[in-house]
Amino acid sequence: MTTTDDARAAEQKKILNRLRRAQGQLTAVIAAVEAGGNCRDVVTQLAAVSSALDKAGFVIVSTAMRDCIANPDSENSLTVPELEKLFLTLA
C-alpha cells in the first residue's frame, strides 16, 4: 500500500467513525422520542447528530477536492462547479 492509499484509508476510517457516531446518536434520539423524553435532551441529541453528519460531509467533500487537485485527469475527478455544488449542498 502506498502513502496515498494509507492516507485515503485513514480518511475513510475517520468518515466511517463520524457516521457510526451519528448513527449511535440518532438511535438515542429515536429511543428518547419513543420514551417521551425531555424536549431539551432530544433537541440537544438531534443537534449532535446533525453536527456529526455535517462534519462527515465536509470531510468527504474536502477529500474529493484534494483528490481532484492531485489527480485532475482521474476518472472520478469532479469539476470546480461540481465541487462547489457538493459543498453548498452541505451548507
mmCIF file as gemmi writes it, N, C-alpha and C atoms, coordinates in Angstrom:
data_model
loop_
_atom_site.group_PDB
_atom_site.id
_atom_site.type_symbol
_atom_site.label_atom_id
_atom_site.label_alt_id
_atom_site.label_comp_id
_atom_site.label_asym_id
_atom_site.label_entity_id
_atom_site.label_seq_id
_atom_site.pdbx_PDB_ins_code
_atom_site.Cartn_x
_atom_site.Cartn_y
_atom_site.Cartn_z
_atom_site.occupancy
_atom_site.B_iso_or_equiv
_atom_site.pdbx_formal_charge
_atom_site.auth_seq_id
_atom_site.auth_asym_id
_atom_site.pdbx_PDB_model_num
ATOM 1 N N . MET Axp A 1 ? 0.85 -1.176 0 1 0 ? 1 A 1
ATOM 2 C CA . MET Axp A 1 ? 0 0 0 1 0 ? 1 A 1
ATOM 3 C C . MET Axp A 1 ? 0.898 1.242 0 1 0 ? 1 A 1
ATOM 4 N N . THR Axp A 2 ? 0.544 2.228 -0.831 1 0 ? 2 A 1
ATOM 5 C CA . THR Axp A 2 ? 1.336 3.443 -0.906 1 0 ? 2 A 1
ATOM 6 C C . THR Axp A 2 ? 0.896 4.427 0.172 1 0 ? 2 A 1
ATOM 7 N N . THR Axp A 3 ? 1.686 5.481 0.312 1 0 ? 3 A 1
ATOM 8 C CA . THR Axp A 3 ? 1.341 6.517 1.286 1 0 ? 3 A 1
ATOM 9 C C . THR Axp A 3 ? -0.009 7.135 0.961 1 0 ? 3 A 1
ATOM 10 N N . THR Axp A 4 ? -0.285 7.334 -0.334 1 0 ? 4 A 1
ATOM 11 C CA . THR Axp A 4 ? -1.571 7.886 -0.754 1 0 ? 4 A 1
ATOM 12 C C . THR Axp A 4 ? -2.702 6.944 -0.352 1 0 ? 4 A 1
ATOM 13 N N . ASP Axp A 5 ? -2.498 5.649 -0.561 1 0 ? 5 A 1
ATOM 14 C CA . ASP Axp A 5 ? -3.514 4.675 -0.163 1 0 ? 5 A 1
ATOM 15 C C . ASP Axp A 5 ? -3.706 4.674 1.349 1 0 ? 5 A 1
ATOM 16 N N . ASP Axp A 6 ? -2.61 4.811 2.093 1 0 ? 6 A 1
ATOM 17 C CA . ASP Axp A 6 ? -2.693 4.873 3.555 1 0 ? 6 A 1
ATOM 18 C C . ASP Axp A 6 ? -3.488 6.099 3.997 1 0 ? 6 A 1
ATOM 19 N N . ALA Axp A 7 ? -3.211 7.228 3.359 1 0 ? 7 A 1
ATOM 20 C CA . ALA Axp A 7 ? -3.911 8.463 3.703 1 0 ? 7 A 1
ATOM 21 C C . ALA Axp A 7 ? -5.394 8.343 3.377 1 0 ? 7 A 1
ATOM 22 N N . ARG Axp A 8 ? -5.694 7.758 2.232 1 0 ? 8 A 1
ATOM 23 C CA . ARG Axp A 8 ? -7.087 7.58 1.832 1 0 ? 8 A 1
ATOM 24 C C . ARG Axp A 8 ? -7.81 6.65 2.81 1 0 ? 8 A 1
ATOM 25 N N . ALA Axp A 9 ? -7.14 5.577 3.22 1 0 ? 9 A 1
ATOM 26 C CA . ALA Axp A 9 ? -7.727 4.639 4.184 1 0 ? 9 A 1
ATOM 27 C C . ALA Axp A 9 ? -7.964 5.325 5.527 1 0 ? 9 A 1
ATOM 28 N N . ALA Axp A 10 ? -7.029 6.177 5.943 1 0 ? 10 A 1
ATOM 29 C CA . ALA Axp A 10 ? -7.182 6.905 7.208 1 0 ? 10 A 1
ATOM 30 C C . ALA Axp A 10 ? -8.364 7.876 7.13 1 0 ? 10 A 1
ATOM 31 N N . GLU Axp A 11 ? -8.515 8.557 6.001 1 0 ? 11 A 1
ATOM 32 C CA . GLU Axp A 11 ? -9.642 9.473 5.818 1 0 ? 11 A 1
ATOM 33 C C . GLU Axp A 11 ? -10.96 8.707 5.847 1 0 ? 11 A 1
ATOM 34 N N . GLN Axp A 12 ? -10.987 7.56 5.16 1 0 ? 12 A 1
ATOM 35 C CA . GLN Axp A 12 ? -12.201 6.759 5.132 1 0 ? 12 A 1
ATOM 36 C C . GLN Axp A 12 ? -12.558 6.28 6.538 1 0 ? 12 A 1
ATOM 37 N N . LYS Axp A 13 ? -11.547 5.913 7.318 1 0 ? 13 A 1
ATOM 38 C CA . LYS Axp A 13 ? -11.791 5.47 8.689 1 0 ? 13 A 1
ATOM 39 C C . LYS Axp A 13 ? -12.394 6.606 9.511 1 0 ? 13 A 1
ATOM 40 N N . LYS Axp A 14 ? -11.862 7.833 9.338 1 0 ? 14 A 1
ATOM 41 C CA . LYS Axp A 14 ? -12.405 8.995 10.051 1 0 ? 14 A 1
ATOM 42 C C . LYS Axp A 14 ? -13.87 9.23 9.684 1 0 ? 14 A 1
ATOM 43 N N . ILE Axp A 15 ? -14.156 9.143 8.393 1 0 ? 15 A 1
ATOM 44 C CA . ILE Axp A 15 ? -15.52 9.358 7.913 1 0 ? 15 A 1
ATOM 45 C C . ILE Axp A 15 ? -16.453 8.3 8.5 1 0 ? 15 A 1
ATOM 46 N N . LEU Axp A 16 ? -16.041 7.046 8.438 1 0 ? 16 A 1
ATOM 47 C CA . LEU Axp A 16 ? -16.872 5.969 8.972 1 0 ? 16 A 1
ATOM 48 C C . LEU Axp A 16 ? -17.093 6.114 10.469 1 0 ? 16 A 1
ATOM 49 N N . ASN Axp A 17 ? -16.057 6.533 11.199 1 0 ? 17 A 1
ATOM 50 C CA . ASN Axp A 17 ? -16.204 6.754 12.639 1 0 ? 17 A 1
ATOM 51 C C . ASN Axp A 17 ? -17.238 7.843 12.926 1 0 ? 17 A 1
ATOM 52 N N . ARG Axp A 18 ? -17.184 8.929 12.155 1 0 ? 18 A 1
ATOM 53 C CA . ARG Axp A 18 ? -18.145 10.014 12.345 1 0 ? 18 A 1
ATOM 54 C C . ARG Axp A 18 ? -19.566 9.534 12.037 1 0 ? 18 A 1
ATOM 55 N N . LEU Axp A 19 ? -19.704 8.765 10.951 1 0 ? 19 A 1
ATOM 56 C CA . LEU Axp A 19 ? -21.026 8.275 10.579 1 0 ? 19 A 1
ATOM 57 C C . LEU Axp A 19 ? -21.564 7.28 11.597 1 0 ? 19 A 1
ATOM 58 N N . ARG Axp A 20 ? -20.704 6.438 12.123 1 0 ? 20 A 1
ATOM 59 C CA . ARG Axp A 20 ? -21.145 5.488 13.152 1 0 ? 20 A 1
ATOM 60 C C . ARG Axp A 20 ? -21.54 6.216 14.438 1 0 ? 20 A 1
ATOM 61 N N . ARG Axp A 21 ? -20.797 7.269 14.772 1 0 ? 21 A 1
ATOM 62 C CA . ARG Axp A 21 ? -21.138 8.076 15.946 1 0 ? 21 A 1
ATOM 63 C C . ARG Axp A 21 ? -22.508 8.718 15.742 1 0 ? 21 A 1
ATOM 64 N N . ALA Axp A 22 ? -22.743 9.249 14.546 1 0 ? 22 A 1
ATOM 65 C CA . ALA Axp A 22 ? -24.035 9.857 14.236 1 0 ? 22 A 1
ATOM 66 C C . ALA Axp A 22 ? -25.146 8.812 14.298 1 0 ? 22 A 1
ATOM 67 N N . GLN Axp A 23 ? -24.857 7.636 13.817 1 0 ? 23 A 1
ATOM 68 C CA . GLN Axp A 23 ? -25.848 6.557 13.845 1 0 ? 23 A 1
ATOM 69 C C . GLN Axp A 23 ? -26.224 6.22 15.294 1 0 ? 23 A 1
ATOM 70 N N . GLY Axp A 24 ? -25.237 6.129 16.161 1 0 ? 24 A 1
ATOM 71 C CA . GLY Axp A 24 ? -25.493 5.858 17.573 1 0 ? 24 A 1
ATOM 72 C C . GLY Axp A 24 ? -26.291 6.972 18.222 1 0 ? 24 A 1
ATOM 73 N N . GLN Axp A 25 ? -25.945 8.211 17.881 1 0 ? 25 A 1
ATOM 74 C CA . GLN Axp A 25 ? -26.67 9.357 18.43 1 0 ? 25 A 1
ATOM 75 C C . GLN Axp A 25 ? -28.115 9.373 17.928 1 0 ? 25 A 1
ATOM 76 N N . LEU Axp A 26 ? -28.313 9.034 16.659 1 0 ? 26 A 1
ATOM 77 C CA . LEU Axp A 26 ? -29.666 9.01 16.106 1 0 ? 26 A 1
ATOM 78 C C . LEU Axp A 26 ? -30.489 7.906 16.767 1 0 ? 26 A 1
ATOM 79 N N . THR Axp A 27 ? -29.884 6.778 17.023 1 0 ? 27 A 1
ATOM 80 C CA . THR Axp A 27 ? -30.568 5.7 17.741 1 0 ? 27 A 1
ATOM 81 C C . THR Axp A 27 ? -31.021 6.193 19.114 1 0 ? 27 A 1
ATOM 82 N N . ALA Axp A 28 ? -30.163 6.956 19.78 1 0 ? 28 A 1
ATOM 83 C CA . ALA Axp A 28 ? -30.515 7.509 21.092 1 0 ? 28 A 1
ATOM 84 C C . ALA Axp A 28 ? -31.655 8.519 20.978 1 0 ? 28 A 1
ATOM 85 N N . VAL Axp A 29 ? -31.662 9.33 19.918 1 0 ? 29 A 1
ATOM 86 C CA . VAL Axp A 29 ? -32.741 10.296 19.711 1 0 ? 29 A 1
ATOM 87 C C . VAL Axp A 29 ? -34.064 9.562 19.507 1 0 ? 29 A 1
ATOM 88 N N . ILE Axp A 30 ? -34.052 8.543 18.676 1 0 ? 30 A 1
ATOM 89 C CA . ILE Axp A 30 ? -35.274 7.774 18.408 1 0 ? 30 A 1
ATOM 90 C C . ILE Axp A 30 ? -35.793 7.148 19.697 1 0 ? 30 A 1
ATOM 91 N N . ALA Axp A 31 ? -34.89 6.555 20.466 1 0 ? 31 A 1
ATOM 92 C CA . ALA Axp A 31 ? -35.295 5.938 21.732 1 0 ? 31 A 1
ATOM 93 C C . ALA Axp A 31 ? -35.867 6.977 22.688 1 0 ? 31 A 1
ATOM 94 N N . ALA Axp A 32 ? -35.263 8.16 22.723 1 0 ? 32 A 1
ATOM 95 C CA . ALA Axp A 32 ? -35.75 9.209 23.62 1 0 ? 32 A 1
ATOM 96 C C . ALA Axp A 32 ? -37.137 9.687 23.202 1 0 ? 32 A 1
ATOM 97 N N . VAL Axp A 33 ? -37.354 9.838 21.905 1 0 ? 33 A 1
ATOM 98 C CA . VAL Axp A 33 ? -38.669 10.269 21.415 1 0 ? 33 A 1
ATOM 99 C C . VAL Axp A 33 ? -39.716 9.2 21.732 1 0 ? 33 A 1
ATOM 100 N N . GLU Axp A 34 ? -39.36 7.942 21.472 1 0 ? 34 A 1
ATOM 101 C CA . GLU Axp A 34 ? -40.295 6.846 21.752 1 0 ? 34 A 1
ATOM 102 C C . GLU Axp A 34 ? -40.656 6.772 23.239 1 0 ? 34 A 1
ATOM 103 N N . ALA Axp A 35 ? -39.694 7.112 24.087 1 0 ? 35 A 1
ATOM 104 C CA . ALA Axp A 35 ? -39.909 7.061 25.536 1 0 ? 35 A 1
ATOM 105 C C . ALA Axp A 35 ? -40.521 8.352 26.077 1 0 ? 35 A 1
ATOM 106 N N . GLY Axp A 36 ? -40.805 9.312 25.186 1 0 ? 36 A 1
ATOM 107 C CA . GLY Axp A 36 ? -41.361 10.584 25.635 1 0 ? 36 A 1
ATOM 108 C C . GLY Axp A 36 ? -40.343 11.419 26.376 1 0 ? 36 A 1
ATOM 109 N N . GLY Axp A 37 ? -39.117 11.372 25.91 1 0 ? 37 A 1
ATOM 110 C CA . GLY Axp A 37 ? -38.017 12.067 26.567 1 0 ? 37 A 1
ATOM 111 C C . GLY Axp A 37 ? -38.184 13.577 26.623 1 0 ? 37 A 1
ATOM 112 N N . ASN Axp A 38 ? -37.383 14.162 27.453 1 0 ? 38 A 1
ATOM 113 C CA . ASN Axp A 38 ? -37.354 15.605 27.659 1 0 ? 38 A 1
ATOM 114 C C . ASN Axp A 38 ? -37.003 16.307 26.345 1 0 ? 38 A 1
ATOM 115 N N . CYS Axp A 39 ? -37.779 17.312 26 1 0 ? 39 A 1
ATOM 116 C CA . CYS Axp A 39 ? -37.593 18.049 24.748 1 0 ? 39 A 1
ATOM 117 C C . CYS Axp A 39 ? -36.171 18.587 24.617 1 0 ? 39 A 1
ATOM 118 N N . ARG Axp A 40 ? -35.658 19.192 25.672 1 0 ? 40 A 1
ATOM 119 C CA . ARG Axp A 40 ? -34.315 19.787 25.628 1 0 ? 40 A 1
ATOM 120 C C . ARG Axp A 40 ? -33.27 18.711 25.317 1 0 ? 40 A 1
ATOM 121 N N . ASP Axp A 41 ? -33.373 17.556 25.959 1 0 ? 41 A 1
ATOM 122 C CA . ASP Axp A 41 ? -32.412 16.474 25.738 1 0 ? 41 A 1
ATOM 123 C C . ASP Axp A 41 ? -32.498 15.931 24.311 1 0 ? 41 A 1
ATOM 124 N N . VAL Axp A 42 ? -33.737 15.773 23.827 1 0 ? 42 A 1
ATOM 125 C CA . VAL Axp A 42 ? -33.933 15.26 22.465 1 0 ? 42 A 1
ATOM 126 C C . VAL Axp A 42 ? -33.336 16.223 21.445 1 0 ? 42 A 1
ATOM 127 N N . VAL Axp A 43 ? -33.612 17.514 21.592 1 0 ? 43 A 1
ATOM 128 C CA . VAL Axp A 43 ? -33.1 18.502 20.642 1 0 ? 43 A 1
ATOM 129 C C . VAL Axp A 43 ? -31.577 18.582 20.722 1 0 ? 43 A 1
ATOM 130 N N . THR Axp A 44 ? -31.015 18.493 21.914 1 0 ? 44 A 1
ATOM 131 C CA . THR Axp A 44 ? -29.557 18.509 22.079 1 0 ? 44 A 1
ATOM 132 C C . THR Axp A 44 ? -28.925 17.303 21.364 1 0 ? 44 A 1
ATOM 133 N N . GLN Axp A 45 ? -29.535 16.137 21.54 1 0 ? 45 A 1
ATOM 134 C CA . GLN Axp A 45 ? -29.019 14.94 20.864 1 0 ? 45 A 1
ATOM 135 C C . GLN Axp A 45 ? -29.183 15.05 19.354 1 0 ? 45 A 1
ATOM 136 N N . LEU Axp A 46 ? -30.3 15.599 18.917 1 0 ? 46 A 1
ATOM 137 C CA . LEU Axp A 46 ? -30.529 15.776 17.487 1 0 ? 46 A 1
ATOM 138 C C . LEU Axp A 46 ? -29.512 16.742 16.882 1 0 ? 46 A 1
ATOM 139 N N . ALA Axp A 47 ? -29.182 17.788 17.61 1 0 ? 47 A 1
ATOM 140 C CA . ALA Axp A 47 ? -28.158 18.726 17.143 1 0 ? 47 A 1
ATOM 141 C C . ALA Axp A 47 ? -26.803 18.034 17.018 1 0 ? 47 A 1
ATOM 142 N N . ALA Axp A 48 ? -26.5 17.124 17.936 1 0 ? 48 A 1
ATOM 143 C CA . ALA Axp A 48 ? -25.241 16.375 17.867 1 0 ? 48 A 1
ATOM 144 C C . ALA Axp A 48 ? -25.217 15.483 16.627 1 0 ? 48 A 1
ATOM 145 N N . VAL Axp A 49 ? -26.357 14.857 16.308 1 0 ? 49 A 1
ATOM 146 C CA . VAL Axp A 49 ? -26.447 14.026 15.099 1 0 ? 49 A 1
ATOM 147 C C . VAL Axp A 49 ? -26.203 14.886 13.865 1 0 ? 49 A 1
ATOM 148 N N . SER Axp A 50 ? -26.869 16.016 13.815 1 0 ? 50 A 1
ATOM 149 C CA . SER Axp A 50 ? -26.738 16.915 12.665 1 0 ? 50 A 1
ATOM 150 C C . SER Axp A 50 ? -25.296 17.372 12.487 1 0 ? 50 A 1
ATOM 151 N N . SER Axp A 51 ? -24.653 17.726 13.578 1 0 ? 51 A 1
ATOM 152 C CA . SER Axp A 51 ? -23.263 18.175 13.536 1 0 ? 51 A 1
ATOM 153 C C . SER Axp A 51 ? -22.339 17.061 13.052 1 0 ? 51 A 1
ATOM 154 N N . ALA Axp A 52 ? -22.541 15.866 13.549 1 0 ? 52 A 1
ATOM 155 C CA . ALA Axp A 52 ? -21.694 14.735 13.141 1 0 ? 52 A 1
ATOM 156 C C . ALA Axp A 52 ? -21.857 14.448 11.649 1 0 ? 52 A 1
ATOM 157 N N . LEU Axp A 53 ? -23.082 14.517 11.15 1 0 ? 53 A 1
ATOM 158 C CA . LEU Axp A 53 ? -23.318 14.291 9.724 1 0 ? 53 A 1
ATOM 159 C C . LEU Axp A 53 ? -22.696 15.404 8.878 1 0 ? 53 A 1
ATOM 160 N N . ASP Axp A 54 ? -22.833 16.649 9.339 1 0 ? 54 A 1
ATOM 161 C CA . ASP Axp A 54 ? -22.219 17.767 8.612 1 0 ? 54 A 1
ATOM 162 C C . ASP Axp A 54 ? -20.708 17.605 8.53 1 0 ? 54 A 1
ATOM 163 N N . LYS Axp A 55 ? -20.091 17.251 9.642 1 0 ? 55 A 1
ATOM 164 C CA . LYS Axp A 55 ? -18.64 17.083 9.66 1 0 ? 55 A 1
ATOM 165 C C . LYS Axp A 55 ? -18.21 15.955 8.728 1 0 ? 55 A 1
ATOM 166 N N . ALA Axp A 56 ? -18.955 14.857 8.719 1 0 ? 56 A 1
ATOM 167 C CA . ALA Axp A 56 ? -18.63 13.753 7.809 1 0 ? 56 A 1
ATOM 168 C C . ALA Axp A 56 ? -18.747 14.23 6.359 1 0 ? 56 A 1
ATOM 169 N N . GLY Axp A 57 ? -19.782 14.983 6.058 1 0 ? 57 A 1
ATOM 170 C CA . GLY Axp A 57 ? -19.961 15.501 4.7 1 0 ? 57 A 1
ATOM 171 C C . GLY Axp A 57 ? -18.828 16.412 4.282 1 0 ? 57 A 1
ATOM 172 N N . PHE Axp A 58 ? -18.396 17.292 5.191 1 0 ? 58 A 1
ATOM 173 C CA . PHE Axp A 58 ? -17.293 18.194 4.86 1 0 ? 58 A 1
ATOM 174 C C . PHE Axp A 58 ? -15.988 17.429 4.65 1 0 ? 58 A 1
ATOM 175 N N . VAL Axp A 59 ? -15.759 16.385 5.421 1 0 ? 59 A 1
ATOM 176 C CA . VAL Axp A 59 ? -14.551 15.573 5.222 1 0 ? 59 A 1
ATOM 177 C C . VAL Axp A 59 ? -14.616 14.885 3.866 1 0 ? 59 A 1
ATOM 178 N N . ILE Axp A 60 ? -15.778 14.384 3.498 1 0 ? 60 A 1
ATOM 179 C CA . ILE Axp A 60 ? -15.935 13.728 2.186 1 0 ? 60 A 1
ATOM 180 C C . ILE Axp A 60 ? -15.664 14.721 1.065 1 0 ? 60 A 1
ATOM 181 N N . VAL Axp A 61 ? -16.241 15.918 1.151 1 0 ? 61 A 1
ATOM 182 C CA . VAL Axp A 61 ? -16.042 16.928 0.102 1 0 ? 61 A 1
ATOM 183 C C . VAL Axp A 61 ? -14.583 17.382 0.071 1 0 ? 61 A 1
ATOM 184 N N . SER Axp A 62 ? -13.974 17.598 1.227 1 0 ? 62 A 1
ATOM 185 C CA . SER Axp A 62 ? -12.576 18.044 1.229 1 0 ? 62 A 1
ATOM 186 C C . SER Axp A 62 ? -11.654 16.966 0.67 1 0 ? 62 A 1
ATOM 187 N N . THR Axp A 63 ? -11.974 15.72 0.933 1 0 ? 63 A 1
ATOM 188 C CA . THR Axp A 63 ? -11.184 14.623 0.366 1 0 ? 63 A 1
ATOM 189 C C . THR Axp A 63 ? -11.328 14.616 -1.155 1 0 ? 63 A 1
ATOM 190 N N . ALA Axp A 64 ? -12.54 14.822 -1.64 1 0 ? 64 A 1
ATOM 191 C CA . ALA Axp A 64 ? -12.765 14.881 -3.087 1 0 ? 64 A 1
ATOM 192 C C . ALA Axp A 64 ? -11.997 16.043 -3.699 1 0 ? 64 A 1
ATOM 193 N N . MET Axp A 65 ? -11.962 17.183 -2.991 1 0 ? 65 A 1
ATOM 194 C CA . MET Axp A 65 ? -11.227 18.341 -3.503 1 0 ? 65 A 1
ATOM 195 C C . MET Axp A 65 ? -9.733 18.037 -3.607 1 0 ? 65 A 1
ATOM 196 N N . ARG Axp A 66 ? -9.177 17.417 -2.569 1 0 ? 66 A 1
ATOM 197 C CA . ARG Axp A 66 ? -7.751 17.061 -2.604 1 0 ? 66 A 1
ATOM 198 C C . ARG Axp A 66 ? -7.47 16.075 -3.726 1 0 ? 66 A 1
ATOM 199 N N . ASP Axp A 67 ? -8.351 15.092 -3.893 1 0 ? 67 A 1
ATOM 200 C CA . ASP Axp A 67 ? -8.165 14.105 -4.952 1 0 ? 67 A 1
ATOM 201 C C . ASP Axp A 67 ? -8.22 14.757 -6.326 1 0 ? 67 A 1
ATOM 202 N N . CYS Axp A 68 ? -9.123 15.718 -6.493 1 0 ? 68 A 1
ATOM 203 C CA . CYS Axp A 68 ? -9.242 16.399 -7.782 1 0 ? 68 A 1
ATOM 204 C C . CYS Axp A 68 ? -8.016 17.244 -8.093 1 0 ? 68 A 1
ATOM 205 N N . ILE Axp A 69 ? -7.439 17.833 -7.072 1 0 ? 69 A 1
ATOM 206 C CA . ILE Axp A 69 ? -6.231 18.632 -7.269 1 0 ? 69 A 1
ATOM 207 C C . ILE Axp A 69 ? -5.044 17.718 -7.581 1 0 ? 69 A 1
ATOM 208 N N . ALA Axp A 70 ? -4.939 16.613 -6.864 1 0 ? 70 A 1
ATOM 209 C CA . ALA Axp A 70 ? -3.817 15.699 -7.05 1 0 ? 70 A 1
ATOM 210 C C . ALA Axp A 70 ? -3.928 14.912 -8.348 1 0 ? 70 A 1
ATOM 211 N N . ASN Axp A 71 ? -5.16 14.593 -8.764 1 0 ? 71 A 1
ATOM 212 C CA . ASN Axp A 71 ? -5.374 13.768 -9.955 1 0 ? 71 A 1
ATOM 213 C C . ASN Axp A 71 ? -6.48 14.376 -10.823 1 0 ? 71 A 1
ATOM 214 N N . PRO Axp A 72 ? -6.227 15.526 -11.444 1 0 ? 72 A 1
ATOM 215 C CA . PRO Axp A 72 ? -7.283 16.215 -12.193 1 0 ? 72 A 1
ATOM 216 C C . PRO Axp A 72 ? -7.803 15.429 -13.396 1 0 ? 72 A 1
ATOM 217 N N . ASP Axp A 73 ? -7.025 14.49 -13.914 1 0 ? 73 A 1
ATOM 218 C CA . ASP Axp A 73 ? -7.452 13.724 -15.077 1 0 ? 73 A 1
ATOM 219 C C . ASP Axp A 73 ? -8.049 12.373 -14.701 1 0 ? 73 A 1
ATOM 220 N N . SER Axp A 74 ? -8.249 12.156 -13.415 1 0 ? 74 A 1
ATOM 221 C CA . SER Axp A 74 ? -8.808 10.899 -12.936 1 0 ? 74 A 1
ATOM 222 C C . SER Axp A 74 ? -10.243 10.716 -13.423 1 0 ? 74 A 1
ATOM 223 N N . GLU Axp A 75 ? -10.628 9.468 -13.565 1 0 ? 75 A 1
ATOM 224 C CA . GLU Axp A 75 ? -11.985 9.122 -13.992 1 0 ? 75 A 1
ATOM 225 C C . GLU Axp A 75 ? -13.026 9.654 -13 1 0 ? 75 A 1
ATOM 226 N N . ASN Axp A 76 ? -12.681 9.691 -11.719 1 0 ? 76 A 1
ATOM 227 C CA . ASN Axp A 76 ? -13.605 10.135 -10.672 1 0 ? 76 A 1
ATOM 228 C C . ASN Axp A 76 ? -13.473 11.618 -10.338 1 0 ? 76 A 1
ATOM 229 N N . SER Axp A 77 ? -12.628 12.328 -11.067 1 0 ? 77 A 1
ATOM 230 C CA . SER Axp A 77 ? -12.387 13.738 -10.787 1 0 ? 77 A 1
ATOM 231 C C . SER Axp A 77 ? -13.66 14.548 -11.031 1 0 ? 77 A 1
ATOM 232 N N . LEU Axp A 78 ? -13.849 15.548 -10.184 1 0 ? 78 A 1
ATOM 233 C CA . LEU Axp A 78 ? -15.008 16.433 -10.297 1 0 ? 78 A 1
ATOM 234 C C . LEU Axp A 78 ? -14.556 17.801 -10.799 1 0 ? 78 A 1
ATOM 235 N N . THR Axp A 79 ? -15.448 18.482 -11.481 1 0 ? 79 A 1
ATOM 236 C CA . THR Axp A 79 ? -15.143 19.836 -11.936 1 0 ? 79 A 1
ATOM 237 C C . THR Axp A 79 ? -15.318 20.794 -10.765 1 0 ? 79 A 1
ATOM 238 N N . VAL Axp A 80 ? -14.81 21.994 -10.921 1 0 ? 80 A 1
ATOM 239 C CA . VAL Axp A 80 ? -14.968 23.01 -9.882 1 0 ? 80 A 1
ATOM 240 C C . VAL Axp A 80 ? -16.45 23.276 -9.61 1 0 ? 80 A 1
ATOM 241 N N . PRO Axp A 81 ? -17.288 23.447 -10.64 1 0 ? 81 A 1
ATOM 242 C CA . PRO Axp A 81 ? -18.715 23.655 -10.359 1 0 ? 81 A 1
ATOM 243 C C . PRO Axp A 81 ? -19.357 22.471 -9.613 1 0 ? 81 A 1
ATOM 244 N N . GLU Axp A 82 ? -18.948 21.252 -9.944 1 0 ? 82 A 1
ATOM 245 C CA . GLU Axp A 82 ? -19.486 20.088 -9.237 1 0 ? 82 A 1
ATOM 246 C C . GLU Axp A 82 ? -19.068 20.09 -7.771 1 0 ? 82 A 1
ATOM 247 N N . LEU Axp A 83 ? -17.812 20.437 -7.516 1 0 ? 83 A 1
ATOM 248 C CA . LEU Axp A 83 ? -17.335 20.513 -6.131 1 0 ? 83 A 1
ATOM 249 C C . LEU Axp A 83 ? -18.057 21.621 -5.361 1 0 ? 83 A 1
ATOM 250 N N . GLU Axp A 84 ? -18.25 22.763 -6.004 1 0 ? 84 A 1
ATOM 251 C CA . GLU Axp A 84 ? -18.977 23.856 -5.357 1 0 ? 84 A 1
ATOM 252 C C . GLU Axp A 84 ? -20.393 23.441 -5.012 1 0 ? 84 A 1
ATOM 253 N N . LYS Axp A 85 ? -21.047 22.75 -5.941 1 0 ? 85 A 1
ATOM 254 C CA . LYS Axp A 85 ? -22.413 22.294 -5.704 1 0 ? 85 A 1
ATOM 255 C C . LYS Axp A 85 ? -22.459 21.329 -4.526 1 0 ? 85 A 1
ATOM 256 N N . LEU Axp A 86 ? -21.516 20.387 -4.475 1 0 ? 86 A 1
ATOM 257 C CA . LEU Axp A 86 ? -21.459 19.454 -3.337 1 0 ? 86 A 1
ATOM 258 C C . LEU Axp A 86 ? -21.265 20.199 -2.038 1 0 ? 86 A 1
ATOM 259 N N . PHE Axp A 87 ? -20.328 21.117 -2.035 1 0 ? 87 A 1
ATOM 260 C CA . PHE Axp A 87 ? -20.037 21.892 -0.837 1 0 ? 87 A 1
ATOM 261 C C . PHE Axp A 87 ? -21.274 22.662 -0.369 1 0 ? 87 A 1
ATOM 262 N N . LEU Axp A 88 ? -21.931 23.344 -1.306 1 0 ? 88 A 1
ATOM 263 C CA . LEU Axp A 88 ? -23.107 24.151 -0.958 1 0 ? 88 A 1
ATOM 264 C C . LEU Axp A 88 ? -24.288 23.283 -0.532 1 0 ? 88 A 1
ATOM 265 N N . THR Axp A 89 ? -24.331 22.047 -0.992 1 0 ? 89 A 1
ATOM 266 C CA . THR Axp A 89 ? -25.378 21.126 -0.57 1 0 ? 89 A 1
ATOM 267 C C . THR Axp A 89 ? -25.335 20.923 0.945 1 0 ? 89 A 1
ATOM 268 N N . LEU Axp A 90 ? -24.147 21.004 1.512 1 0 ? 90 A 1
ATOM 269 C CA . LEU Axp A 90 ? -23.977 20.813 2.96 1 0 ? 90 A 1
ATOM 270 C C . LEU Axp A 90 ? -24.26 22.077 3.764 1 0 ? 90 A 1
ATOM 271 N N . ALA Axp A 91 ? -24.277 23.211 3.089 1 0 ? 91 A 1
ATOM 272 C CA . ALA Axp A 91 ? -24.471 24.487 3.799 1 0 ? 91 A 1
ATOM 273 C C . ALA Axp A 91 ? -25.902 24.699 4.228 1 0 ? 91 A 1
